[in-house]
Structure formats: C-alpha cells, structure tokens
Coordinates of C-alpha atoms and ligand atoms in Angstrom, one line a residue:
X12 CA 19.9 -5.7 -18.7
X13 CA 19.7 -8.0 -15.7
X14 CA 19.4 -6.6 -12.2
X15 CA 22.3 -6.8 -9.8
X16 CA 22.3 -9.9 -7.7
X17 CA 25.0 -9.8 -5.1
X18 CA 25.3 -7.4 -2.1
X19 CA 28.5 -5.9 -3.6
X20 CA 26.8 -5.3 -6.9
X21 CA 23.9 -3.5 -5.2
X22 CA 26.3 -1.6 -3.0
X23 CA 28.3 -0.3 -6.0
X24 CA 25.1 1.0 -7.6
X25 CA 24.0 2.6 -4.3
X26 CA 27.4 4.3 -4.0
X27 CA 26.9 5.8 -7.4
X28 CA 23.3 6.9 -6.8
X29 CA 22.5 10.6 -6.8
X30 CA 19.6 11.1 -4.3
X31 CA 17.2 14.0 -4.9
X32 CA 15.2 15.7 -2.2
X33 CA 13.2 18.5 -3.8
X34 CA 9.5 18.9 -4.2
X35 CA 8.1 18.9 -7.8
X36 CA 5.5 21.6 -8.5
X37 CA 4.2 22.7 -11.9
X38 CA 6.8 20.8 -13.9
X39 CA 9.9 21.9 -11.9
X40 CA 11.9 20.7 -8.9
X41 CA 11.9 23.3 -6.2
X42 CA 12.6 23.8 -2.5
X43 CA 9.9 24.3 0.1
X44 CA 8.7 28.0 0.0
X45 CA 10.2 28.6 3.5
X46 CA 13.3 26.6 2.7
X47 CA 12.6 24.0 5.4
X48 CA 14.2 20.6 5.0
X49 CA 14.4 17.4 7.0
X50 CA 17.0 14.6 7.1
X51 CA 16.1 11.5 5.2
X52 CA 17.7 8.7 7.3
X53 CA 18.2 5.2 6.1
X54 CA 17.0 2.5 8.5
X55 CA 19.7 0.2 7.1
X56 CA 22.4 1.9 9.1
X57 CA 21.1 5.3 10.3
X58 CA 22.9 7.2 7.7
X59 CA 21.5 10.5 6.3
X60 CA 20.8 9.9 2.7
X61 CA 19.9 13.5 1.8
X62 CA 17.9 16.4 2.9
X63 CA 14.3 16.6 1.7
X64 CA 12.0 19.6 1.2
X65 CA 9.7 19.9 4.2
X66 CA 6.6 21.2 2.4
X67 CA 3.9 23.1 4.3
X68 CA 0.7 25.1 3.6
X69 CA 2.4 27.6 1.2
X70 CA 3.6 24.7 -1.0
X71 CA 0.2 23.0 -0.9
X72 CA -1.2 26.3 -2.2
X73 CA 1.4 26.4 -5.0
X74 CA 0.8 22.8 -6.0
X75 CA -3.0 22.9 -5.9
X76 CA -3.0 26.1 -7.9
X77 CA -0.8 24.5 -10.5
X78 CA -3.0 21.4 -10.6
X79 CA -6.2 23.4 -10.9
X80 CA -4.7 25.6 -13.7
X81 CA -3.6 22.5 -15.6
X82 CA -6.9 20.8 -15.2
X83 CA -8.8 23.9 -16.5
X84 CA -6.4 24.3 -19.4
X85 CA -7.5 20.9 -20.6
X86 CA -4.3 19.7 -22.3
X87 CA -4.6 16.6 -20.1
X88 CA -8.1 16.5 -18.7
X89 CA -9.7 16.9 -22.1
X90 CA -7.2 15.0 -24.2
X91 CA -8.5 11.8 -25.9
X92 CA -8.2 8.8 -23.6
X93 CA -6.0 7.2 -26.3
X94 CA -3.5 10.1 -25.9
X95 CA -3.3 9.7 -22.1
X96 CA -2.9 6.0 -22.6
X97 CA 0.2 6.5 -24.8
X98 CA 1.8 8.8 -22.3
X99 CA 1.1 6.5 -19.4
X100 CA 2.5 3.5 -21.3
X101 CA 5.6 5.6 -21.9
X102 CA 5.8 6.3 -18.2
X103 CA 5.5 2.5 -17.5
X104 CA 8.4 1.9 -19.9
X105 CA 10.5 4.6 -18.1
X106 CA 9.8 3.1 -14.7
X107 CA 10.8 -0.3 -16.0
X108 CA 14.0 1.2 -17.4
X109 CA 14.8 2.8 -14.1
X110 CA 13.7 -0.2 -12.0
X111 CA 17.2 -0.8 -10.4
X112 CA 17.5 2.8 -9.3
X113 CA 14.0 3.0 -8.0
X114 CA 14.3 -0.3 -6.1
X115 CA 17.5 0.9 -4.5
X116 CA 15.8 4.2 -3.4
X117 CA 13.0 2.1 -1.8
X118 CA 15.4 -0.1 0.0
X119 CA 17.7 2.6 1.2
X120 CA 14.8 4.8 2.3
X121 CA 12.6 2.3 4.1
X122 CA 14.7 -0.8 4.7
X123 CA 13.0 -3.4 2.6
X124 CA 15.1 -6.1 0.8
X125 CA 16.2 -4.6 -2.4
X126 CA 15.3 -7.8 -4.3
X127 CA 11.7 -7.5 -3.1
X128 CA 11.6 -3.9 -4.3
X129 CA 13.2 -4.9 -7.6
X130 CA 11.2 -8.1 -8.3
X131 CA 8.0 -7.3 -6.4
X132 CA 7.2 -3.6 -6.0
X133 CA 8.7 -2.3 -9.3
X134 CA 7.1 -4.9 -11.6
X135 CA 3.9 -4.4 -9.7
X136 CA 4.0 -0.6 -10.3
X137 CA 4.8 -1.1 -14.0
X138 CA 1.9 -3.6 -14.4
X139 CA -0.4 -1.2 -12.6
X140 CA 0.5 1.7 -14.9
X141 CA 0.2 -0.5 -18.1
X142 CA -3.0 -2.2 -17.1
X143 CA -4.7 1.1 -16.2
X144 CA -3.4 2.9 -19.3
X145 CA -4.7 0.1 -21.5
X146 CA -8.1 0.2 -19.8
X147 CA -8.8 3.9 -20.2
X148 CA -9.7 3.8 -23.9
X149 CA -11.9 0.7 -23.5
X150 CA -14.2 1.9 -20.8
X151 CA -17.6 2.9 -22.3
X152 CA -20.4 5.0 -20.9
X153 CA -24.0 3.9 -20.8
X154 CA -27.3 4.7 -22.4
X155 CA -30.2 4.6 -20.0
X156 CA -33.3 2.5 -20.9
X157 CA -35.5 5.6 -21.4
X158 CA -38.7 6.2 -23.3
X159 CA -38.3 6.9 -27.1
X160 CA -38.6 10.6 -26.7
X161 CA -35.6 10.9 -24.5
X162 CA -31.9 10.0 -24.6
X163 CA -30.4 9.4 -21.2
X164 CA -26.5 9.3 -21.2
X165 CA -24.5 8.1 -18.3
X166 CA -20.9 9.2 -18.6
X167 CA -17.8 9.5 -16.4
X168 CA -15.8 12.7 -16.2
X169 CA -12.6 13.4 -14.4
X170 CA -13.2 14.8 -10.9
X171 CA -10.6 17.7 -11.0
X172 CA -7.8 18.1 -8.6
X173 CA -6.9 14.9 -6.7
X174 CA -4.7 14.7 -3.6
X175 CA -3.0 11.3 -2.9
X176 CA -1.5 10.7 0.5
X177 CA 0.4 7.4 0.7
X178 CA 2.4 5.4 3.3
X179 CA 5.9 4.1 3.4
X180 CA 5.7 0.3 3.3
X181 CA 5.4 0.0 -0.5
X182 CA 6.0 3.7 -1.4
X183 CA 6.0 3.6 -5.2
X184 CA 3.5 0.8 -5.6
X185 CA 0.9 2.4 -3.3
X186 CA 1.5 5.7 -5.1
X187 CA 1.0 4.0 -8.5
X188 CA -2.3 2.5 -7.4
X189 CA -3.5 6.1 -7.1
X190 CA -1.5 7.8 -9.8
X191 CA -2.4 5.4 -12.6
X192 CA -6.2 5.6 -12.4
X193 CA -6.3 9.3 -11.3
X194 CA -4.1 10.4 -14.3
X195 CA -5.7 8.0 -16.8
X196 CA -9.1 9.4 -16.0
X197 CA -7.8 12.9 -16.8
X198 CA -7.3 14.5 -13.3
X199 CA -4.5 16.6 -12.1
X200 CA -2.7 15.2 -9.0
X201 CA -0.8 16.3 -5.9
X202 CA 1.0 13.3 -4.4
X203 CA 2.2 13.5 -0.8
X204 CA 4.6 10.6 -0.1
X205 CA 5.3 9.6 3.5
X206 CA 8.0 11.6 5.2
X207 CA 9.6 8.2 6.0
X208 CA 10.0 7.3 2.3
X209 CA 9.8 10.3 -0.1
X210 CA 12.7 9.4 -2.4
X211 CA 11.0 7.2 -5.1
X212 CA 8.1 9.6 -5.5
X213 CA 10.5 12.5 -6.0
X214 CA 12.4 10.6 -8.6
X215 CA 9.2 9.4 -10.3
X216 CA 8.3 13.1 -10.9
X217 CA 11.1 13.5 -13.5
X218 CA 10.0 10.3 -15.3
X219 CA 6.4 11.5 -15.4
X220 CA 7.5 14.8 -17.0
X221 CA 9.8 12.9 -19.4
X222 CA 6.9 10.7 -20.4
X223 CA 5.0 13.8 -21.6
X224 CA 2.5 14.6 -18.8
X225 CA 2.0 18.4 -19.0
X226 CA 3.3 20.8 -16.3
X227 CA 1.0 21.1 -13.3
X228 CA -0.8 17.8 -13.9
X229 CA 1.5 15.8 -11.5
X230 CA 3.1 17.4 -8.4
X231 CA 5.0 15.8 -5.5
X232 CA 5.0 17.4 -2.1
X233 CA 7.3 15.7 0.4
X234 CA 6.6 16.6 4.0
X235 CA 5.0 15.2 7.1
X236 CA 1.3 14.6 7.9
X237 CA 0.6 17.8 9.8
X238 CA 2.5 20.3 7.8
X239 CA 1.8 19.0 4.3
X240 CA -0.9 16.4 4.6
X241 CA -3.5 18.2 6.6
X242 CA -3.5 21.4 4.5
X243 CA -4.1 19.2 1.5
X244 CA -6.9 17.4 3.2
X245 CA -8.5 20.8 4.3
X246 CA -8.0 22.5 0.9
X247 CA -11.1 23.9 -0.6
X248 CA -9.9 23.3 -4.1
X249 CA -9.0 19.7 -3.8
X250 CA -11.9 17.7 -5.2
X251 CA -10.9 14.2 -4.1
X252 CA -8.5 12.7 -1.6
X253 CA -7.1 9.2 -2.0
X254 CA -5.4 7.9 1.1
X255 CA -3.5 4.8 2.0
X256 CA -2.3 4.6 5.6
X257 CA -3.5 4.0 9.2
X258 CA -7.1 3.9 10.2
X259 CA -6.4 6.7 12.8
X260 CA -5.2 9.1 10.2
X261 CA -8.0 8.0 7.8
X262 CA -10.5 9.1 10.4
X263 CA -8.9 12.5 10.7
X264 CA -9.0 12.9 6.9
X265 CA -12.8 12.2 6.9
X266 CA -13.1 15.0 9.5
X267 CA -11.0 17.3 7.3
X268 CA -13.3 16.6 4.4
X269 CA -16.3 17.5 6.6
X270 CA -14.7 20.7 7.8
X271 CA -13.8 21.8 4.3
X272 CA -15.5 21.1 1.0
X273 CA -16.8 17.6 1.4
X274 CA -14.1 16.3 -1.0
X275 CA -14.6 12.7 -1.9
X276 CA -12.3 10.9 0.6
X277 CA -11.2 7.3 -0.2
X278 CA -9.4 5.4 2.4
X279 CA -7.2 2.2 2.3
X280 CA -6.4 1.6 5.9
X281 CA -5.0 -0.9 8.3
X282 CA -5.7 -4.6 9.0
X283 CA -5.4 -7.4 11.5
X284 CA -5.9 -10.2 9.0
X285 CA -6.8 -13.7 10.1
X286 CA -5.4 -16.8 8.5
X287 CA -7.6 -19.9 9.3
X288 CA -6.0 -23.3 9.1
X289 CA -8.4 -26.2 9.3
X290 CA -7.3 -29.7 10.2
X291 CA -8.1 -30.8 6.6
X292 CA -5.8 -28.3 5.0
X293 CA -4.5 -29.9 1.7
X294 CA -0.8 -29.6 2.5
X295 CA 0.2 -28.6 6.1
X296 CA 3.7 -27.8 5.3
X297 CA 2.8 -25.5 2.4
X298 CA 0.2 -23.8 4.6
X299 CA 2.8 -23.4 7.4
X300 CA 5.3 -21.9 5.0
X301 CA 2.7 -19.5 3.7
X302 CA 1.7 -18.6 7.2
X303 CA 5.2 -17.6 8.0
X304 CA 5.8 -15.7 4.8
X305 CA 2.4 -14.0 5.2
X306 CA 3.5 -12.3 8.4
X307 CA 7.3 -11.9 7.9
X308 CA 7.4 -10.7 4.2
X309 CA 8.4 -7.0 4.1
X310 CA 9.2 -7.3 7.8
X311 CA 5.5 -7.6 8.6
X312 CA 5.0 -4.1 7.3
X313 CA 2.2 -5.1 5.0
X314 CA -1.4 -4.0 5.4
X315 CA -2.6 -7.5 4.7
X316 CA -0.1 -9.2 6.9
X317 CA -1.6 -12.4 8.3
X318 CA -0.9 -11.3 11.9
X319 CA -3.5 -13.6 13.4
X320 CA -3.0 -17.3 12.8
X321 CA -6.1 -19.3 13.8
X322 CA -5.4 -23.0 13.9
X323 CA -7.8 -25.9 14.6
X324 CA -6.8 -27.3 18.0
X325 CA -6.5 -30.9 16.8
X326 CA -3.5 -29.9 14.7
X327 CA -2.3 -26.8 16.6
X328 CA 0.9 -28.2 18.2
X329 CA 2.1 -29.9 15.0
X330 CA 1.2 -26.9 12.8
X331 CA 2.8 -24.3 15.1
X332 CA 6.0 -26.4 15.1
X333 CA 6.1 -26.3 11.3
X334 CA 5.5 -22.6 11.3
X335 CA 8.3 -22.1 13.8
X336 CA 10.7 -24.1 11.6
X337 CA 10.0 -21.7 8.7
X338 CA 10.0 -18.6 10.9
X339 CA 13.4 -19.4 12.4
X340 CA 14.8 -19.2 8.8
X341 CA 13.3 -15.8 8.2
X342 CA 15.9 -13.7 10.1
X343 CA 16.6 -10.1 9.2
X344 CA 19.8 -9.2 7.3
X345 CA 21.3 -6.4 5.3
X346 CA 18.6 -5.5 2.7
X347 CA 21.2 -5.9 -0.1
X348 CA 22.2 -9.4 1.1
X349 CA 20.5 -12.1 -1.1
X350 CA 20.4 -14.4 2.0
X351 CA 18.5 -12.0 4.2
X352 CA 14.9 -13.1 4.7
X353 CA 13.8 -9.7 6.1
X354 CA 15.3 -6.2 5.9
X355 CA 15.2 -3.3 8.4
X356 CA 12.1 -1.8 9.9
X357 CA 11.3 1.7 8.5
X358 CA 13.0 3.5 11.4
X359 CA 14.0 3.3 15.0
X360 CA 10.8 4.8 16.3
X361 CA 8.8 2.0 14.5
X362 CA 11.2 -0.7 15.8
X363 CA 10.5 0.6 19.4
X364 CA 6.8 0.6 18.7
X365 CA 6.9 -3.0 17.6
X366 CA 9.0 -4.0 20.6
X367 CA 6.5 -2.2 22.9
X368 CA 3.7 -4.4 21.4
X369 CA 5.9 -7.5 22.0
X370 CA 6.4 -6.5 25.7
X371 CA 2.7 -5.9 26.1
X372 CA 1.9 -9.3 24.7
X373 CA 4.2 -10.9 27.3
X374 CA 2.7 -8.8 30.1
X375 CA -0.8 -9.8 29.1
X376 CA 0.1 -13.5 29.3
X377 CA 0.7 -14.7 25.8
X378 CA 3.6 -17.2 25.4
X379 CA 6.6 -16.0 23.4
X380 CA 7.8 -18.9 21.3
X381 CA 10.3 -17.1 19.0
X382 CA 12.2 -13.9 18.7
X383 CA 11.0 -10.7 20.4
X384 CA 14.3 -8.8 20.3
X385 CA 16.2 -6.2 18.2
X386 CA 19.2 -7.5 16.3
X387 CA 22.2 -5.4 15.3
X388 CA 22.6 -6.5 11.7
X389 CA 24.3 -3.2 10.9
X390 CA 25.2 -0.6 13.6
X391 CA 22.6 2.2 13.6
X392 CA 20.0 0.1 11.8
X393 CA 16.5 -1.0 13.0
X394 CA 16.1 -4.7 12.8
X395 CA 13.8 -6.9 14.8
X396 CA 13.6 -10.7 14.9
X397 CA 10.7 -12.7 13.6
X398 CA 8.5 -13.1 16.6
X399 CA 5.8 -15.8 17.3
X400 CA 3.4 -15.9 20.2
X401 CA 0.9 -18.6 21.1
X402 CA -1.6 -19.0 23.9
X403 CA -2.9 -15.7 22.6
X404 CA -6.4 -14.7 23.9
X405 CA -8.8 -12.8 21.5
X406 CA -8.8 -10.0 24.0
X407 CA -5.0 -9.5 24.1
X408 CA -3.7 -6.3 22.4
X409 CA -1.5 -8.4 20.1
X410 CA -4.7 -10.1 18.8
X411 CA -6.5 -6.8 18.3
X412 CA -4.1 -4.0 17.3
X413 CA -2.2 -3.7 14.1
X414 CA 1.5 -4.0 15.0
X415 CA 2.8 -3.6 11.5
X416 CA 5.9 -5.6 12.2
X417 CA 7.1 -9.2 12.3
X418 CA 4.9 -10.4 15.1
X419 CA 2.6 -13.4 14.7
X420 CA -0.2 -14.2 17.2
X421 CA -1.5 -17.8 17.2
X422 CA -5.0 -18.6 18.5
X423 CA -6.7 -22.0 18.6
X424 CA -10.2 -22.9 17.6
X425 CA -12.4 -26.0 17.8
X426 CA -14.9 -25.8 15.0
X427 CA -15.9 -23.7 12.0
X428 CA -18.3 -21.3 13.8
X429 CA -15.7 -20.8 16.5
X430 CA -13.1 -19.9 13.8
X431 CA -15.5 -17.5 12.0
X432 CA -16.4 -15.8 15.3
X433 CA -12.7 -15.2 16.1
X434 CA -11.8 -14.2 12.5
X435 CA -14.6 -11.5 12.4
X436 CA -13.9 -10.3 15.9
X437 CA -11.9 -7.3 14.7
X438 CA -12.5 -3.7 13.9
X439 CA -10.6 -4.4 10.7
X440 CA -11.7 -6.3 7.5
X441 CA -9.0 -6.0 4.9
X442 CA -8.1 -9.6 4.1
X443 CA -8.5 -13.2 5.4
X444 CA -7.3 -16.6 4.4
X445 CA -8.5 -20.2 4.9
X446 CA -7.0 -23.6 4.3
X447 CA -9.2 -26.6 3.8
X448 CA -9.8 -29.5 1.4
X449 CA -13.5 -29.3 1.8
X450 CA -15.0 -27.3 -1.1
X451 CA -18.3 -26.6 0.6
X452 CA -16.5 -25.3 3.7
X453 CA -14.2 -23.1 1.5
X454 CA -17.2 -21.4 0.0
X455 CA -19.2 -21.3 3.2
X456 CA -16.4 -19.7 5.2
X457 CA -15.3 -17.4 2.5
X458 CA -18.8 -16.0 2.2
X459 CA -19.0 -15.3 6.0
X460 CA -15.5 -13.7 6.4
X461 CA -16.0 -9.9 6.6
X462 CA -13.0 -9.0 4.5
X463 CA -12.3 -7.2 1.2
X464 CA -10.0 -10.0 0.0
X465 CA -10.3 -13.7 0.9
X466 CA -7.7 -16.2 -0.1
X467 CA -8.4 -20.0 -0.2
X468 CA -5.4 -22.4 0.1
X469 CA -3.0 -19.5 -0.7
X470 CA -2.1 -16.1 0.8
X471 CA -2.0 -12.8 -1.1
X472 CA -3.3 -13.8 -4.5
X473 CA -4.4 -11.1 -6.9
X474 CA -3.5 -8.9 -9.7
X475 CA -4.8 -5.8 -11.5
X476 CA -8.0 -7.5 -12.6
X477 CA -9.6 -7.6 -9.1
X478 CA -10.4 -4.7 -6.7
X479 CA -8.5 -4.3 -3.5
X480 CA -9.8 -2.7 -0.3
X481 CA -11.3 -3.1 3.1
X482 CA -14.5 -3.8 5.0
X483 CA -15.2 -2.1 8.3
X484 CA -12.4 0.2 9.5
X485 CA -10.0 -1.1 6.9
X486 CA -11.3 1.5 4.5
X487 CA -13.7 3.0 2.0
X488 CA -13.4 2.4 -1.7
X489 CA -11.3 0.1 -3.8
X490 CA -7.9 0.4 -5.6
X491 CA -7.0 -1.7 -8.7
X492 CA -9.3 -3.0 -11.5
X493 CA -11.9 -0.9 -13.3
X494 CA -13.5 -0.2 -9.9
X495 CA -10.6 2.1 -9.1
X496 CA -12.0 4.6 -11.6
X497 CA -15.0 5.2 -9.3
X498 CA -12.7 7.2 -7.0
X499 CA -11.4 9.5 -9.7
X500 CA -14.5 10.2 -11.8
X501 CA -17.8 11.9 -11.4
X502 CA -20.8 10.1 -12.8
X503 CA -23.0 12.4 -15.0
X504 CA -26.5 11.8 -16.2
X505 CA -27.4 13.8 -19.3
X506 CA -31.1 13.9 -20.4
X507 CA -31.8 14.9 -24.0
X508 CA -35.3 15.6 -25.1
X509 CA -35.9 14.0 -28.5
X510 CA -39.6 14.9 -28.9
X511 CA -40.8 17.6 -31.2
Ligands
NAD607 P1 0.1 6.8 8.5 O1 -1.4 6.9 8.6 O2 0.9 7.2 9.7 O3 0.6 7.8 7.3 C1 0.2 7.6 6.0 C2 0.3 9.0 5.3 O4 -0.5 9.9 5.9 C3 1.7 9.5 5.3 O5 2.0 10.2 4.1 C4 1.6 10.6 6.4 O6 2.5 11.7 6.3 C5 0.2 11.1 6.2 N1 -0.4 11.7 7.4 C6 -0.2 11.4 8.7 N2 -0.9 12.2 9.5 C7 -1.6 13.0 8.7 C8 -2.6 14.1 8.9 N3 -2.9 14.5 10.1 N4 -3.2 14.6 7.8 C9 -2.8 14.3 6.6 N5 -1.9 13.3 6.3 C10 -1.3 12.7 7.3 O7 0.5 5.4 8.0 P2 1.9 4.8 7.7 O8 2.6 4.5 9.0 O9 2.6 5.6 6.7 O10 1.6 3.4 7.0 C11 1.2 2.3 7.7 C12 -0.3 2.1 7.6 O11 -0.8 2.1 6.3 C13 -0.8 0.8 8.3 O12 -1.9 1.0 9.0 C14 -1.1 0.0 7.0 O13 -2.1 -1.1 7.3 C15 -1.7 1.0 6.1 N6 -1.7 0.5 4.7 C16 -2.9 0.2 4.1 C17 -2.9 -0.3 2.8 C18 -4.2 -0.7 2.2 O14 -4.2 -0.8 0.9 N7 -5.3 -0.9 2.9 C19 -1.7 -0.5 2.1 C20 -0.5 -0.1 2.8 C21 -0.5 0.4 4.1

C-alpha cells in the first residue's frame, strides 16, 4: 500500500486515528499509579491530542520490578539469539505495516513534516530493527591466546535491566537505536519517551507485544524528566542507562549513576556542528544547498544540525548568497502539506527559546540576513522562519550554544588552520563536514576534526554499518553498528584449567 501523499489524504487518516496515552508495564497498558495525566498538545495547531499517563516513582518501581522479573525468568534473556532475532524481525515487519500511523503520530505530536517521518524516520527505525536483529546471531565470542593448559573464553552477556531515556526530535528512531540492540542482546528494557512526544513509543509497545516479546521485557513509561526520568536514573536495580538528549541532562544522569549503583550510563548529547566550505569545493551550489538542508531539515531540531557554517573568505559573499537562495525556499508550512519545507517546532516554549537566541544574536552584533520571526502557519501552532546570520564572531552565543532550531550562523576563515581552530573551538564534538576537491586536504582536515562523524563533500551520510556518537561533551558511547552492543552487554572472561 502506498503512503498518503496530499494534505487531505493525511488529514483524513489523522481524523480517523485513535490516540493512546497509557503507560505499558508488564505486558499491559495501564494508568499511572496515582492516576496523574498530562495534556499531549500538538504544535501544529495547539490542539490537545489526548491525555497521557504522567508516570512517577511508583510506576518506575512497577516497571523495573517487571523488567527484573522477566530478565531473571530467562524466557528472553536466555533464549537463543536466533529466537530473539526472529521476534525482532517480526517487530520490524509490524512497524513497517504501521508506518503511516506511526508517522502521523510523530508529526502530530512534535510537528515534523509527515513525509519526513514516513520516508525518513520510519524506514530508519525498520532498518535499525532488521540490521540489529540480523546481527545478533552472527556475533561470536573470543578465545584468548593462552598457554595450552588453559582455555580463556571472552564472552558477552546481557547486562540486565536497561533504562532508555530519549528525546523528542526523532522519537521513534532514537528509541529504536536503543531498543534494537538492548533487546537483541537479551536485556529487559524500560523506555521513557520525552513528555513532548510520547505517542509513538506508547503505540510501539502493542507492536512489541504482538511480535512475541514476553511480558515485562519491554515497558514504556511516559512522563517528564523529574517525575519519571530521575527515579529511573537513580534506581538501584537498573543496570544500564542509555540516554539521548541534552548535555545538561546527560551530566545530571552521570551524577545519578554516581549517587546510586554506578549503572553504566551512556550518553548521546547535543552538538554545534561545523560545516567547512573551502574555496575549492567541487560544486558550490550543491554545497550551498546541503548547507541549507543541513540546518533547516526537521526545523533545525537535529543533534547533528550544521548550525555553524565556516566559509573561506575568498568565496564567502558568493557562497552565502547561494545559501540564502536555498534558505528562502525552506519556509515552514503545515506538516501535512507536501510543499512545506519545514514543519512546526516541538512546542511554544521551544519556539520562544529559539527566538530568544535570535534576539541575543542581534544584540551581540551578528547581522541578521534572513528570517528571525515566528509565522502563523496555523493559529495556535509554533512555527519559526529559517534564519541566517553572518558576521558572527566565535565568541557570540549563537556560535557557541546549541539552539536546536532553524538558525544558521556564518563565520569566515582565511586558511585551513584557521578553519580547524574555529571548528574545534566548541564544547561539543558530534559531527563536522568539509567541502574540498583536494584529496590530501580532505584527509588532513578530517583527521583533525574533533567529532564522532565527519562528512566529506556531503552532509549526514551514514547507515547502520557505522557507529554514531560524540566526542567531548556530545556524549559517551556509540549507537548503531556492532559497537552499540558494547552498551548493552557485560564482557566476561572465563578461565578453564585444562592441566591434570
Ligand atoms: P532533554 O535533555 O531535555 O530531554 C531528553 C530526555 O531526558 C527526555 O525524555 C526528558 O524527559 C528526560 N529528562 C529531562 N530531565 C531529566 C532528568 N532530570 N532526569 C532524567 N531524565 C530527564 O533533551 P530534548 O530537549 O528532549 O532533546 C534535545 C536534545 O537532544 C538536544 O540537545 C539534541 O542535540 C539531543 N539529541 C542528541 C542526539 C544524539 O544522538 N547525540 C540525537 C537526538 C537529540
């Protein structure tokens, strides 16, 4: 079946959608223990979509107890990897079959263009589930090179109860980057989606159960960071915490681990990614288009958004003019509208946060070339124009802080070392890009960029085969690829004496 295409087709599906808001604990949907709920508001038009269970410490207790019980029971944790693989492949099929519905939930809940959700997030989630499921019965242990009288085995075991706390910008995709390797490795999981985008995780729970994952192995606790997230991070019976979100919250979670049981704490955090354009870039227009897309895709709500554009001064005016031409076409619209280049920001509070950064940029002396304002695409929605600044100084807040919105800061550089100094002058180190025809320069600069992903003559390449994560304060650990299993397994050395 082909996905809807027109705004009306998507709207008809949205009108027929039943939106669920309960937690999922031990194989069943349920309310929060104290009955608390919060309004789930769509940033498209400010409409309340449903009420969602506002989970807190008592619910964390129930979910962790269920997860521990299921882990100890062994129906999942001790099942053959090939068995877990089959069930996760079934889950991937179910997610694929429900792709329209899940994409709609993402779009309604956090404002992204529905076609990005349908043709980007959803296929990405399915590929992640399939790739990881396929991998789990192909990963071998090791035999240590010991003396002949000893057998040294190096094996991986599931770690136990894993908590995953995820953000709102790619709700289902970020969740799957945790769920797939954590479940494939045999763990039990408690997932806390963002309070700003809980709907797809809640819906996913039913599909996980339908796929055949035993009760208690997968739990979903909607709720906010302090009521639901922090009790999870402090829980003595959670063995590992996999987090994607801001660096500020990541730091708090490390403290929680230290104050509790030293749970393994893996962090995928923020970024302020530099995109370096040298005068010898192979195709300036392609680079300019990529520079605009790299900041305005998903309304700039992307951890790897290329929010710092560093351009060699000899081409700066010409290149910025090309970027502006593309940026002008990237105006926000209704997320169901096929002609909209951006959707709504996640909520009004975030739109105000983005506008405050824009005001600060102007106060600090950067030159506003484009945008900078809210637009009323739909009454009650939260839409902000694509915004471009130049004459940005490396010390300006818009060159240093993650804005997480459609705001581009342009800085000039004279030569390679200058570019590298600017690029690495950040507390973050998630991603970086560079554009050049010079092969030696491409390798030289890529090596010196302090970032977990480096893209040459492209932006945002990658698939499940390569790890993803950050240097510096952009995180600890890696998602995707076989390296993701490091987060969800303990490494055991077993020594067997073979002598008489
Ligand atoms: P956030 O840090 O505010 O929230 C992330 C999650 O943490 C949410 O589920 C939230 O409820 C929870 N949380 C908040 N306070 C908490 C606390 N005290 N204890 C426990 N949990 C708590 O981030 P956000 O606004 O949802 O997402 C945007 C951020 O995520 C940006 O910084 C972005 O760069 C980052 N991000 C990083 C990656 C990556 O892979 N590196 C991917 C996507 C987003």
